[in-house]
Amino acid sequence: MGKKAIYILMLLTGIIVILGCQIASKTEPTKWSVGILAASNAKAEKIVGFKQGLADLGITEGKDVTYIILNAQGEREQLLPLARKLVHEKPDVLVATGGVEADALKIAAENQNIPIVFIGAASTVQRGIVKSFIDPGAQITGVDNYHAELAGKRLELLKKLLPYVQKVIVIYDPNVPPGYTSLKIVQNTAKDLGIVIKTIAVSSRTDFKTKLNRQSVQNYDAILPLSSFLIETLTQDLLAFSWQNKIPVMGIIEQEADRGYFAAYGVSMYNQGYQGARIVAKVLQGQQPKQIPVETPDNLELVVNLRTVERLGLKLNETGLNFARIIIK
């Protein structure tokens, strides 16, 4: 064989080897796949925290795990169809970014034997997502964000920050378990603090616009929204109302204070996702969800927005401000 022929043969062999390596790298599957269901873009920070949590545990996107993320874009009726689509993909674990997502995934995955982990949901026992914290039952577990149980503490902190507060508007969704759970807690706390509350039940955006107006909040000192997917989607509307009517809103998560609520108390979206990653890692490594107790938040934060304090002309108690872990200036 001539030198030229040998050279061409070597060249072709090299090209085939290179192409083979490229094809292998493109088609080689990751070790695990994780299906994530989000009700809206508001859950984006949870997903960021979740991915980082897994990465810090040595489970890297693209190398160890592939994510399939479906977002209902605020359309609640799309959650169940999207949940069924995720189940059809047969991922190693399904991740719900909240309570409504967990409800949908639990229905869609019935009899499918796919583990489900929720990375921050409220009133998970009361709404039937799990049997109990210690014994979740079935193929589901996760992080209960305690949004409902912390409602009373939010009222207490509101009073510490603004001691003059005597009358509070409480907005809740009567169609979800966290609404009634947190309402009962707030009513008991208000009685202990000597605060008068007025409840406004909101079941839709129309309800919100009809029932919450200048007249309905006249002579009231603050607004306390309770945990619900609907009320979460109304954050920008409530913020606009707060600024227009010079009435402070005590929120649930850090992002709400970032956006302009006077203050918020709870576990951030990011931290819910980050904490939930620890549970998902256990499931990916072989543990059954029913063997993993439901967790409560690792980190609770009081966030105060001083820009909003100034904008609304609030008389803030400096002693109460000492309870804040994050101050937005």
mmCIF file of N, CA and C in Angstrom, residues 10 17 20 82 85 100 129 148 151 166 169 176 188 195 198 209 218 224 241 246 249 312 317:
data_model
loop_
_atom_site.group_PDB
_atom_site.id
_atom_site.type_symbol
_atom_site.label_atom_id
_atom_site.label_comp_id
_atom_site.label_asym_id
_atom_site.label_seq_id
_atom_site.Cartn_x
_atom_site.Cartn_y
_atom_site.Cartn_z
ATOM 1 N N MET A 10 -5.458 6.535 7.496
ATOM 2 C CA MET A 10 -5.284 7.041 8.869
ATOM 3 C C MET A 10 -6.190 8.248 9.124
ATOM 4 N N VAL A 17 -13.205 8.071 14.462
ATOM 5 C CA VAL A 17 -13.057 8.032 15.922
ATOM 6 C C VAL A 17 -13.603 9.310 16.556
ATOM 7 N N GLY A 20 -17.321 9.436 16.276
ATOM 8 C CA GLY A 20 -17.874 8.465 17.212
ATOM 9 C C GLY A 20 -17.918 9.016 18.616
ATOM 10 N N LEU A 82 -50.520 19.090 32.423
ATOM 11 C CA LEU A 82 -49.053 19.144 32.433
ATOM 12 C C LEU A 82 -48.473 18.069 33.349
ATOM 13 N N LYS A 85 -48.495 14.926 31.505
ATOM 14 C CA LYS A 85 -47.431 14.934 30.500
ATOM 15 C C LYS A 85 -46.088 14.583 31.147
ATOM 16 N N VAL A 100 -50.523 23.184 44.999
ATOM 17 C CA VAL A 100 -51.404 22.883 43.867
ATOM 18 C C VAL A 100 -50.704 21.956 42.873
ATOM 19 N N ILE A 129 -52.232 15.777 51.160
ATOM 20 C CA ILE A 129 -51.065 15.432 50.344
ATOM 21 C C ILE A 129 -50.295 14.297 51.007
ATOM 22 N N ALA A 148 -49.010 28.401 56.587
ATOM 23 C CA ALA A 148 -50.250 28.557 57.344
ATOM 24 C C ALA A 148 -49.976 28.694 58.837
ATOM 25 N N ALA A 151 -48.805 32.092 60.264
ATOM 26 C CA ALA A 151 -49.669 33.267 60.069
ATOM 27 C C ALA A 151 -49.784 34.088 61.348
ATOM 28 N N GLN A 166 -53.856 48.465 65.278
ATOM 29 C CA GLN A 166 -54.939 47.956 66.122
ATOM 30 C C GLN A 166 -56.010 47.217 65.319
ATOM 31 N N ILE A 169 -56.816 44.108 58.156
ATOM 32 C CA ILE A 169 -57.578 43.398 57.122
ATOM 33 C C ILE A 169 -56.873 42.065 56.845
ATOM 34 N N VAL A 176 -59.106 26.808 49.692
ATOM 35 C CA VAL A 176 -57.915 25.985 49.917
ATOM 36 C C VAL A 176 -57.707 25.778 51.416
ATOM 37 N N ASN A 188 -57.038 33.603 66.648
ATOM 38 C CA ASN A 188 -56.614 33.365 68.037
ATOM 39 C C ASN A 188 -55.509 34.326 68.456
ATOM 40 N N ILE A 195 -56.013 42.828 68.856
ATOM 41 C CA ILE A 195 -56.155 43.405 67.516
ATOM 42 C C ILE A 195 -57.507 43.018 66.926
ATOM 43 N N LYS A 198 -60.630 42.144 60.261
ATOM 44 C CA LYS A 198 -61.754 42.069 59.318
ATOM 45 C C LYS A 198 -61.337 41.116 58.211
ATOM 46 N N LYS A 209 -60.838 42.434 43.260
ATOM 47 C CA LYS A 209 -61.073 43.808 42.802
ATOM 48 C C LYS A 209 -62.390 44.374 43.317
ATOM 49 N N GLN A 218 -60.986 51.391 55.012
ATOM 50 C CA GLN A 218 -61.034 52.663 55.735
ATOM 51 C C GLN A 218 -60.937 52.412 57.247
ATOM 52 N N LEU A 224 -53.040 41.759 55.993
ATOM 53 C CA LEU A 224 -52.325 40.502 56.175
ATOM 54 C C LEU A 224 -52.916 39.454 55.226
ATOM 55 N N PHE A 241 -52.326 48.361 45.334
ATOM 56 C CA PHE A 241 -53.365 48.835 46.245
ATOM 57 C C PHE A 241 -52.739 49.414 47.516
ATOM 58 N N LYS A 246 -51.810 53.844 50.862
ATOM 59 C CA LYS A 246 -50.896 54.079 51.981
ATOM 60 C C LYS A 246 -51.163 53.131 53.157
ATOM 61 N N VAL A 249 -48.583 46.110 53.841
ATOM 62 C CA VAL A 249 -48.927 44.693 53.689
ATOM 63 C C VAL A 249 -47.815 43.860 54.308
ATOM 64 N N LEU A 312 -44.575 54.870 52.445
ATOM 65 C CA LEU A 312 -45.898 54.885 53.067
ATOM 66 C C LEU A 312 -45.968 55.788 54.300
ATOM 67 N N ASN A 317 -41.037 50.858 64.619
ATOM 68 C CA ASN A 317 -40.440 50.668 65.929
ATOM 69 C C ASN A 317 -39.035 50.084 65.751
#
